[in-house]
Structure formats: structure tokens, C-alpha cells
Amino acid sequence: MKLEALIFDVDGTLADTERDGHRVAFNQAFAEAGLDWDWSVDLYEKLLAVTGGKERMHYYLDHFNQDFPRPAALDEFIAGLHKSKTKHYTELLGQGAIPLRPGVERLLNEAREAGLRLAVATTTTPANVEALLVNTLGPDSMGWFEVIAAGDIVPAKKPAPDIYDYALQAMKLQPAQCLAFEDSENGIKSSMGAKLTTIITINDYTRDHDFNEAALVLDQFGEPGQPFTVLQGETEGEYLNVELLRQIHAKHHALKATG
Ligand code: XBP
Ligand code: MG
């Protein structure tokens, strides 16, 4: 089967958004609401076990702040905080706080030139995807992606496969026609659940995650003169480009066919 499309996770994969973006915005929303909740870099690593900002706040209360007197309408309270967090997050990105990771812009451009179809599959809120893309790649970049599957569009967030299944269905593609790009264990559980060959680029929060099922684990996409380091699997080349992606895709499917 021919490689037709690339499906990208956003947070951690396209950009290192968690520590200096989402985490900071959560803390700004908490302070603005008069709460003394403070999500440190270390605590946030534990909280990342749960995807989705609203879900993450529930998890925080259940496991790390059980004494907090919960309002009767807890879901509405959390939804209000989350709305404020999204406002702070998109403002941060509007200030150019978070760049794309190395090789991301180049690879997206090369893929477009080669006629590969592009999609996003993420648990983050749609406004956050737009803020990242528009502020790093320009106002037209939302249109580069045929499908932006994001946030509450499916009720079951990663590690459930639903968000990838949604993107595949919207593009009318089989998983074997695509490659997925992820950075985390919840992410690869989701993409592999949707039967997608997955390439991982790790970051500081995810370097110790289990990526056993990945086709390849790299430290970054890489750039000419700034090669990636291969952490798991085998590949040629120094940076991800369309030719290398086609090779990885073909090799993986040949391996699968021989069992
Ligand atoms: C990303 C997430 C998101 C962001 C916060 O995970 O879990 O929840 O941390 O975004 P992935 P929201 O990269 O696996 O998609 O607050 O908008 O949910
Ligand atoms: Mg991610």
C-alpha cells in the first residue's frame, strides 16, 4: 500500500507545549480564580498521565488535592477554569512563547510539495491547535491540514484510538496508507489502537515512556546539519524527509506481511 497521508499529534510532537505552555496557562487560570493550586514542573509530569485539560484537573483533585472543598457543580467549575486556561494559553502562543520543534516546518512543507495529505489528531482544544499553527506557520497553515481532529470532538480521549479513527474516517483512508507521529505513551496507545504505524519523537516528559510498538523512536525530526539520534529501531538518513518516510512505511508493511 502506498503512503498517502501523515497524521500528527500536536502537544509534544509539533512543539514542546506542555511545560512552558499548558502548565503555565493552567497556573495562570488558577491564580486568576483565587485558587492556591500550583502545578510545578515535577507535579505536571504526574498529571500528564491523563490527557485532556478538564480530565487532568479532575485527576488532580482526585489524587493530589483531596482536601479541596469541591463546589456542588464541579463539572461547571472545571469547565470555567478550562475556558480561562485556554484564553491564557492562546495568549501565550500569540506572544510567540513556543516555537515548533526542529524539522517540523521543513517536513510539513516537503510533505505538501510531495502531495501527501496531512491531518492532526490531538486531545487539545481546537483553539490551541489554531494558536500554535497560525503563530508559527502563518495564517494559512490551518488549511494545510485536511482534518484537524481535536479536543472533545470524540468523547474518549487518548489513549483511546477514537481520535485517530475519526481522522482516518474523515479522510476515507485505511491505517496502512498513513503514518502517525507521536511523543507519548498515551499517544502511541491511541495511534496503535487505530492500527497506525507510528514514529515517535521523545521530549523531556516522555523519554522514559514505553514505545515498544513504535516503528522508530527518535529524539527529534532532525534537520540537514542537525541529525536525529535513533533511540529505538533502525533507519538510514539524518533527518525525516518524504523519501525516508516512504522507506519506513514500505519497510514496516513488508515486515508486517512476512509476519
Ligand atoms: C495533549 C493533552 C492536552 C493538553 C492540554 O496530549 O493532553 O490535554 O495537555 O490541552 P496529546 P487542553 O499530545 O497526547 O494529544 O487543556 O486543551 O485539553
Ligand atoms: Mg503529545
mmCIF file of C-alpha atoms and ligand atoms in Angstrom:
data_model
loop_
_atom_site.group_PDB
_atom_site.id
_atom_site.type_symbol
_atom_site.label_atom_id
_atom_site.label_comp_id
_atom_site.label_asym_id
_atom_site.label_seq_id
_atom_site.Cartn_x
_atom_site.Cartn_y
_atom_site.Cartn_z
ATOM 1 C CA MET A 1 0.000 0.000 0.000
ATOM 2 C CA LYS A 2 1.191 3.480 -0.899
ATOM 3 C CA LEU A 3 1.865 6.153 1.693
ATOM 4 C CA GLU A 4 -0.890 8.748 1.268
ATOM 5 C CA ALA A 5 -1.094 10.738 4.491
ATOM 6 C CA LEU A 6 0.679 11.857 7.648
ATOM 7 C CA ILE A 7 -1.249 12.314 10.893
ATOM 8 C CA PHE A 8 0.369 14.456 13.569
ATOM 9 C CA ASP A 9 -0.128 14.738 17.290
ATOM 10 C CA VAL A 10 0.356 18.359 18.410
ATOM 11 C CA ASP A 11 1.462 18.712 22.040
ATOM 12 C CA GLY A 12 4.972 17.390 22.490
ATOM 13 C CA THR A 13 5.269 16.374 18.816
ATOM 14 C CA LEU A 14 4.926 19.556 16.756
ATOM 15 C CA ALA A 15 6.045 21.737 19.677
ATOM 16 C CA ASP A 16 7.125 21.385 23.297
ATOM 17 C CA THR A 17 3.940 22.951 24.588
ATOM 18 C CA GLU A 18 3.368 21.238 27.908
ATOM 19 C CA ARG A 19 5.911 22.593 30.423
ATOM 20 C CA ASP A 20 6.106 26.222 29.279
ATOM 21 C CA GLY A 21 2.691 26.495 27.642
ATOM 22 C CA HIS A 22 -0.182 24.423 29.006
ATOM 23 C CA ARG A 23 1.257 24.149 32.533
ATOM 24 C CA VAL A 24 1.837 27.904 32.775
ATOM 25 C CA ALA A 25 -1.651 28.653 31.433
ATOM 26 C CA PHE A 26 -3.260 26.287 33.969
ATOM 27 C CA ASN A 27 -1.415 28.102 36.778
ATOM 28 C CA GLN A 28 -2.487 31.499 35.426
ATOM 29 C CA ALA A 29 -6.125 30.351 35.362
ATOM 30 C CA PHE A 30 -5.862 29.011 38.915
ATOM 31 C CA ALA A 31 -4.336 32.258 40.231
ATOM 32 C CA GLU A 32 -6.944 34.360 38.432
ATOM 33 C CA ALA A 33 -9.701 32.290 40.081
ATOM 34 C CA GLY A 34 -8.106 32.893 43.501
ATOM 35 C CA LEU A 35 -7.056 29.243 43.896
ATOM 36 C CA ASP A 36 -3.763 28.285 45.537
ATOM 37 C CA TRP A 37 -3.264 25.353 43.148
ATOM 38 C CA ASP A 38 0.264 25.377 41.771
ATOM 39 C CA TRP A 39 1.324 22.823 39.186
ATOM 40 C CA SER A 40 5.113 22.522 39.383
ATOM 41 C CA VAL A 41 7.188 21.029 36.567
ATOM 42 C CA ASP A 42 7.504 17.767 38.564
ATOM 43 C CA LEU A 43 3.840 17.517 39.550
ATOM 44 C CA TYR A 44 2.820 18.225 35.953
ATOM 45 C CA GLU A 45 4.765 15.163 34.800
ATOM 46 C CA LYS A 46 2.483 13.035 37.014
ATOM 47 C CA LEU A 47 -0.615 14.893 35.833
ATOM 48 C CA LEU A 48 0.272 14.213 32.206
ATOM 49 C CA ALA A 49 -0.789 10.610 32.852
ATOM 50 C CA VAL A 50 -4.246 11.904 31.969
ATOM 51 C CA THR A 51 -4.864 13.618 28.612
ATOM 52 C CA GLY A 52 -7.298 16.498 28.246
ATOM 53 C CA GLY A 53 -7.161 19.622 30.422
ATOM 54 C CA LYS A 54 -10.552 19.176 32.086
ATOM 55 C CA GLU A 55 -9.862 15.500 32.726
ATOM 56 C CA ARG A 56 -6.430 16.454 34.119
ATOM 57 C CA MET A 57 -7.978 18.861 36.657
ATOM 58 C CA HIS A 58 -10.400 16.158 37.853
ATOM 59 C CA TYR A 59 -7.452 13.768 38.191
ATOM 60 C CA TYR A 60 -5.530 16.405 40.169
ATOM 61 C CA LEU A 61 -8.389 16.831 42.651
ATOM 62 C CA ASP A 62 -8.902 13.073 42.988
ATOM 63 C CA HIS A 63 -5.248 12.205 43.574
ATOM 64 C CA PHE A 64 -3.239 15.290 44.589
ATOM 65 C CA ASN A 65 -5.678 17.678 46.311
ATOM 66 C CA GLN A 66 -8.328 15.568 48.000
ATOM 67 C CA ASP A 67 -8.916 18.161 50.751
ATOM 68 C CA PHE A 68 -10.093 20.850 48.375
ATOM 69 C CA PRO A 69 -13.753 21.664 49.188
ATOM 70 C CA ARG A 70 -15.458 20.798 45.915
ATOM 71 C CA PRO A 71 -18.189 23.061 44.579
ATOM 72 C CA ALA A 72 -21.547 21.292 44.088
ATOM 73 C CA ALA A 73 -21.360 21.929 40.343
ATOM 74 C CA LEU A 74 -17.827 20.574 39.932
ATOM 75 C CA ASP A 75 -18.023 19.968 36.170
ATOM 76 C CA GLU A 76 -19.094 23.570 35.522
ATOM 77 C CA PHE A 77 -16.392 24.862 37.867
ATOM 78 C CA ILE A 78 -13.733 22.873 35.985
ATOM 79 C CA ALA A 79 -15.164 23.918 32.623
ATOM 80 C CA GLY A 80 -14.890 27.583 33.685
ATOM 81 C CA LEU A 81 -11.278 27.153 34.753
ATOM 82 C CA HIS A 82 -10.536 25.369 31.498
ATOM 83 C CA LYS A 83 -12.019 28.190 29.439
ATOM 84 C CA SER A 84 -9.774 30.646 31.239
ATOM 85 C CA LYS A 85 -6.778 28.320 30.760
ATOM 86 C CA THR A 86 -7.443 28.199 27.009
ATOM 87 C CA LYS A 87 -7.540 32.017 26.922
ATOM 88 C CA HIS A 88 -4.192 32.236 28.724
ATOM 89 C CA TYR A 89 -2.670 29.503 26.565
ATOM 90 C CA THR A 90 -3.679 31.070 23.257
ATOM 91 C CA GLU A 91 -2.396 34.449 24.515
ATOM 92 C CA LEU A 92 0.952 32.878 25.396
ATOM 93 C CA LEU A 93 1.248 31.383 21.941
ATOM 94 C CA GLY A 94 0.213 34.722 20.442
ATOM 95 C CA GLN A 95 3.302 36.182 22.127
ATOM 96 C CA GLY A 96 5.402 33.582 20.293
ATOM 97 C CA ALA A 97 6.213 31.749 23.545
ATOM 98 C CA ILE A 98 6.538 28.305 21.938
ATOM 99 C CA PRO A 99 8.411 27.521 18.702
ATOM 100 C CA LEU A 100 7.919 24.411 16.570
ATOM 101 C CA ARG A 101 10.344 21.561 17.183
ATOM 102 C CA PRO A 102 13.335 21.143 14.811
ATOM 103 C CA GLY A 103 12.421 19.839 11.379
ATOM 104 C CA VAL A 104 8.660 20.219 11.783
ATOM 105 C CA GLU A 105 8.157 23.168 9.440
ATOM 106 C CA ARG A 106 10.511 21.708 6.827
ATOM 107 C CA LEU A 107 8.848 18.293 6.891
ATOM 108 C CA LEU A 108 5.337 19.770 6.614
ATOM 109 C CA ASN A 109 6.401 21.834 3.605
ATOM 110 C CA GLU A 110 8.131 18.899 1.917
ATOM 111 C CA ALA A 111 5.118 16.663 2.530
ATOM 112 C CA ARG A 112 2.787 19.239 0.982
ATOM 113 C CA GLU A 113 5.028 19.614 -2.040
ATOM 114 C CA ALA A 114 5.080 15.833 -2.463
ATOM 115 C CA GLY A 115 1.277 15.723 -2.395
ATOM 116 C CA LEU A 116 0.986 13.840 0.884
ATOM 117 C CA ARG A 117 -2.256 14.546 2.732
ATOM 118 C CA LEU A 118 -1.944 15.972 6.259
ATOM 119 C CA ALA A 119 -4.073 15.703 9.376
ATOM 120 C CA VAL A 120 -3.925 16.433 13.092
ATOM 121 C CA ALA A 121 -5.107 14.086 15.856
ATOM 122 C CA THR A 122 -4.835 15.636 19.303
ATOM 123 C CA THR A 123 -6.621 15.797 22.625
ATOM 124 C CA THR A 124 -6.023 19.513 22.966
ATOM 125 C CA THR A 125 -8.731 22.140 22.414
ATOM 126 C CA PRO A 126 -9.154 23.217 18.737
ATOM 127 C CA ALA A 127 -8.360 26.880 19.589
ATOM 128 C CA ASN A 128 -4.960 25.747 20.897
ATOM 129 C CA VAL A 129 -4.104 23.987 17.636
ATOM 130 C CA GLU A 130 -5.057 27.096 15.693
ATOM 131 C CA ALA A 131 -2.979 29.316 18.005
ATOM 132 C CA LEU A 132 0.100 27.136 17.526
ATOM 133 C CA LEU A 133 -0.204 26.752 13.758
ATOM 134 C CA VAL A 134 -1.121 30.354 12.975
ATOM 135 C CA ASN A 135 1.589 31.827 15.223
ATOM 136 C CA THR A 136 4.365 29.560 13.948
ATOM 137 C CA LEU A 137 3.439 28.761 10.328
ATOM 138 C CA GLY A 138 1.269 31.714 9.384
ATOM 139 C CA PRO A 139 -2.430 32.429 8.900
ATOM 140 C CA ASP A 140 -2.933 29.966 6.016
ATOM 141 C CA SER A 141 -1.469 26.950 7.779
ATOM 142 C CA MET A 142 -4.762 25.647 9.197
ATOM 143 C CA GLY A 143 -5.687 24.934 5.574
ATOM 144 C CA TRP A 144 -2.644 22.692 5.112
ATOM 145 C CA PHE A 145 -4.439 20.057 7.179
ATOM 146 C CA GLU A 146 -7.350 18.260 5.627
ATOM 147 C CA VAL A 147 -8.700 17.267 9.041
ATOM 148 C CA ILE A 148 -7.981 18.784 12.443
ATOM 149 C CA ALA A 149 -9.322 16.219 14.885
ATOM 150 C CA ALA A 150 -9.055 17.850 18.305
ATOM 151 C CA GLY A 151 -10.384 18.060 21.851
ATOM 152 C CA ASP A 152 -13.927 16.988 22.671
ATOM 153 C CA ILE A 153 -14.742 16.021 19.058
ATOM 154 C CA VAL A 154 -14.604 12.445 20.372
ATOM 155 C CA PRO A 155 -15.621 11.796 23.988
ATOM 156 C CA ALA A 156 -12.918 9.200 24.695
ATOM 157 C CA LYS A 157 -9.544 10.926 24.566
ATOM 158 C CA LYS A 158 -6.132 9.283 24.090
ATOM 159 C CA PRO A 159 -5.095 6.563 24.932
ATOM 160 C CA ALA A 160 -8.387 5.559 23.251
ATOM 161 C CA PRO A 161 -7.946 5.191 19.463
ATOM 162 C CA ASP A 162 -11.085 7.245 18.729
ATOM 163 C CA ILE A 163 -9.386 10.485 17.670
ATOM 164 C CA TYR A 164 -7.229 8.665 15.095
ATOM 165 C CA ASP A 165 -10.198 6.591 13.941
ATOM 166 C CA TYR A 166 -12.103 9.846 13.488
ATOM 167 C CA ALA A 167 -9.313 11.384 11.361
ATOM 168 C CA LEU A 168 -8.998 8.222 9.220
ATOM 169 C CA GLN A 169 -12.730 8.081 8.646
ATOM 170 C CA ALA A 170 -12.915 11.770 7.752
ATOM 171 C CA MET A 171 -10.146 11.269 5.163
ATOM 172 C CA LYS A 172 -11.577 7.944 3.957
ATOM 173 C CA LEU A 173 -8.184 6.306 4.398
ATOM 174 C CA GLN A 174 -7.038 2.929 5.701
ATOM 175 C CA PRO A 175 -4.465 2.949 8.510
ATOM 176 C CA ALA A 176 -1.960 1.194 6.209
ATOM 177 C CA GLN A 177 -1.974 4.263 3.941
ATOM 178 C CA CYS A 178 -0.763 6.549 6.733
ATOM 179 C CA LEU A 179 1.976 7.248 9.232
ATOM 180 C CA ALA A 180 1.305 8.730 12.688
ATOM 181 C CA PHE A 181 3.670 10.978 14.664
ATOM 182 C CA GLU A 182 3.533 10.925 18.445
ATOM 183 C CA ASP A 183 5.593 11.804 21.512
ATOM 184 C CA SER A 184 3.971 9.956 24.418
ATOM 185 C CA GLU A 185 2.779 6.586 25.680
ATOM 186 C CA ASN A 186 -0.865 7.663 25.709
ATOM 187 C CA GLY A 187 -0.333 8.934 22.177
ATOM 188 C CA ILE A 188 1.125 5.711 20.793
ATOM 189 C CA LYS A 189 -1.510 3.618 22.546
ATOM 190 C CA SER A 190 -4.078 5.690 20.694
ATOM 191 C CA SER A 191 -2.362 5.561 17.284
ATOM 192 C CA MET A 192 -1.527 1.839 17.552
ATOM 193 C CA GLY A 193 -5.100 1.202 18.690
ATOM 194 C CA ALA A 194 -6.073 2.686 15.335
ATOM 195 C CA LYS A 195 -3.503 0.338 13.664
ATOM 196 C CA LEU A 196 -1.245 3.175 12.524
ATOM 197 C CA THR A 197 2.485 2.722 12.011
ATOM 198 C CA THR A 198 3.902 5.275 14.431
ATOM 199 C CA ILE A 199 7.101 7.302 14.596
ATOM 200 C CA ILE A 200 7.971 8.745 18.000
ATOM 201 C CA THR A 201 9.956 11.849 18.818
ATOM 202 C CA ILE A 202 10.541 11.995 22.552
ATOM 203 C CA ASN A 203 10.775 15.033 24.832
ATOM 204 C CA ASP A 204 11.822 15.576 28.449
ATOM 205 C CA TYR A 205 8.461 14.467 29.806
ATOM 206 C CA THR A 206 8.239 11.316 27.693
ATOM 207 C CA ARG A 207 11.780 9.924 27.280
ATOM 208 C CA ASP A 208 11.101 7.068 29.741
ATOM 209 C CA HIS A 209 7.716 6.086 28.314
ATOM 210 C CA ASP A 210 7.124 2.658 26.776
ATOM 211 C CA PHE A 211 7.465 2.930 22.993
ATOM 212 C CA ASN A 212 7.899 -0.768 22.311
ATOM 213 C CA GLU A 213 5.413 -0.761 19.457
ATOM 214 C CA ALA A 214 6.902 2.218 17.627
ATOM 215 C CA ALA A 215 8.327 1.804 14.123
ATOM 216 C CA LEU A 216 11.061 4.210 15.150
ATOM 217 C CA VAL A 217 11.937 6.306 18.200
ATOM 218 C CA LEU A 218 13.945 9.491 17.571
ATOM 219 C CA ASP A 219 14.960 12.455 19.683
ATOM 220 C CA GLN A 220 13.673 14.863 17.000
ATOM 221 C CA PHE A 221 12.651 15.011 13.309
ATOM 222 C CA GLY A 222 16.102 16.422 12.532
ATOM 223 C CA GLU A 223 17.307 18.947 10.006
ATOM 224 C CA PRO A 224 20.120 18.994 7.436
ATOM 225 C CA GLY A 225 23.216 19.506 9.603
ATOM 226 C CA GLN A 226 21.238 18.743 12.781
ATOM 227 C CA PRO A 227 20.794 14.962 12.634
ATOM 228 C CA PHE A 228 18.335 12.994 14.756
ATOM 229 C CA THR A 229 19.536 10.368 17.220
ATOM 230 C CA VAL A 230 17.880 6.973 16.783
ATOM 231 C CA LEU A 231 16.750 5.672 20.188
ATOM 232 C CA GLN A 232 14.911 2.557 19.019
ATOM 233 C CA GLY A 233 14.647 0.812 15.654
ATOM 234 C CA GLU A 234 16.843 1.187 12.612
ATOM 235 C CA THR A 235 16.883 3.716 9.864
ATOM 236 C CA GLU A 236 19.122 5.412 7.365
ATOM 237 C CA GLY A 237 19.390 9.141 6.915
ATOM 238 C CA GLU A 238 19.935 12.050 9.228
ATOM 239 C CA TYR A 239 16.569 13.727 9.227
ATOM 240 C CA LEU A 240 12.991 12.824 8.366
ATOM 241 C CA ASN A 241 12.062 13.714 4.817
ATOM 242 C CA VAL A 242 9.429 12.329 2.454
ATOM 243 C CA GLU A 243 11.790 9.784 0.902
ATOM 244 C CA LEU A 244 12.757 8.411 4.304
ATOM 245 C CA LEU A 245 9.116 8.310 5.426
ATOM 246 C CA ARG A 246 8.245 6.308 2.306
ATOM 247 C CA GLN A 247 11.092 3.889 3.114
ATOM 248 C CA ILE A 248 9.988 3.487 6.736
ATOM 249 C CA HIS A 249 6.395 2.961 5.632
ATOM 250 C CA ALA A 250 7.339 0.377 2.976
ATOM 251 C CA LYS A 251 9.727 -1.483 5.295
ATOM 252 C CA HIS A 252 7.162 -1.649 8.056
ATOM 253 C CA HIS A 253 4.464 -3.032 5.813
ATOM 254 C CA ALA A 254 6.825 -5.572 4.267
ATOM 255 C CA LEU A 255 7.742 -6.720 7.798
ATOM 256 C CA LYS A 256 4.082 -6.983 8.758
ATOM 257 C CA ALA A 257 3.302 -9.006 5.611
ATOM 258 C CA THR A 258 6.027 -11.556 6.410
ATOM 259 C CA GLY A 259 4.716 -11.682 9.982
HETATM 260 C C1 XBP B 1 -2.244 16.695 24.961
HETATM 261 C C2 XBP B 1 -3.088 16.881 26.132
HETATM 262 C C3 XBP B 1 -3.836 18.136 26.278
HETATM 263 C C4 XBP B 1 -3.023 19.323 26.675
HETATM 264 C C5 XBP B 1 -3.935 20.403 27.213
HETATM 265 O O1 XBP B 1 -1.998 15.297 24.755
HETATM 266 O O2 XBP B 1 -3.200 16.023 26.955
HETATM 267 O O3 XBP B 1 -4.786 17.925 27.270
HETATM 268 O O4 XBP B 1 -2.119 18.966 27.700
HETATM 269 O O5 XBP B 1 -4.910 20.759 26.301
HETATM 270 P P1 XBP B 1 -1.667 14.685 23.327
HETATM 271 P P2 XBP B 1 -6.408 21.090 26.793
HETATM 272 O O6 XBP B 1 -0.412 15.368 22.859
HETATM 273 O O7 XBP B 1 -1.422 13.224 23.565
HETATM 274 O O8 XBP B 1 -2.836 14.921 22.405
HETATM 275 O O9 XBP B 1 -6.312 21.816 28.101
HETATM 276 O O10 XBP B 1 -6.989 21.929 25.687
HETATM 277 O O11 XBP B 1 -7.122 19.771 26.951
HETATM 278 MG MG MG B 2 1.503 14.553 22.571
#
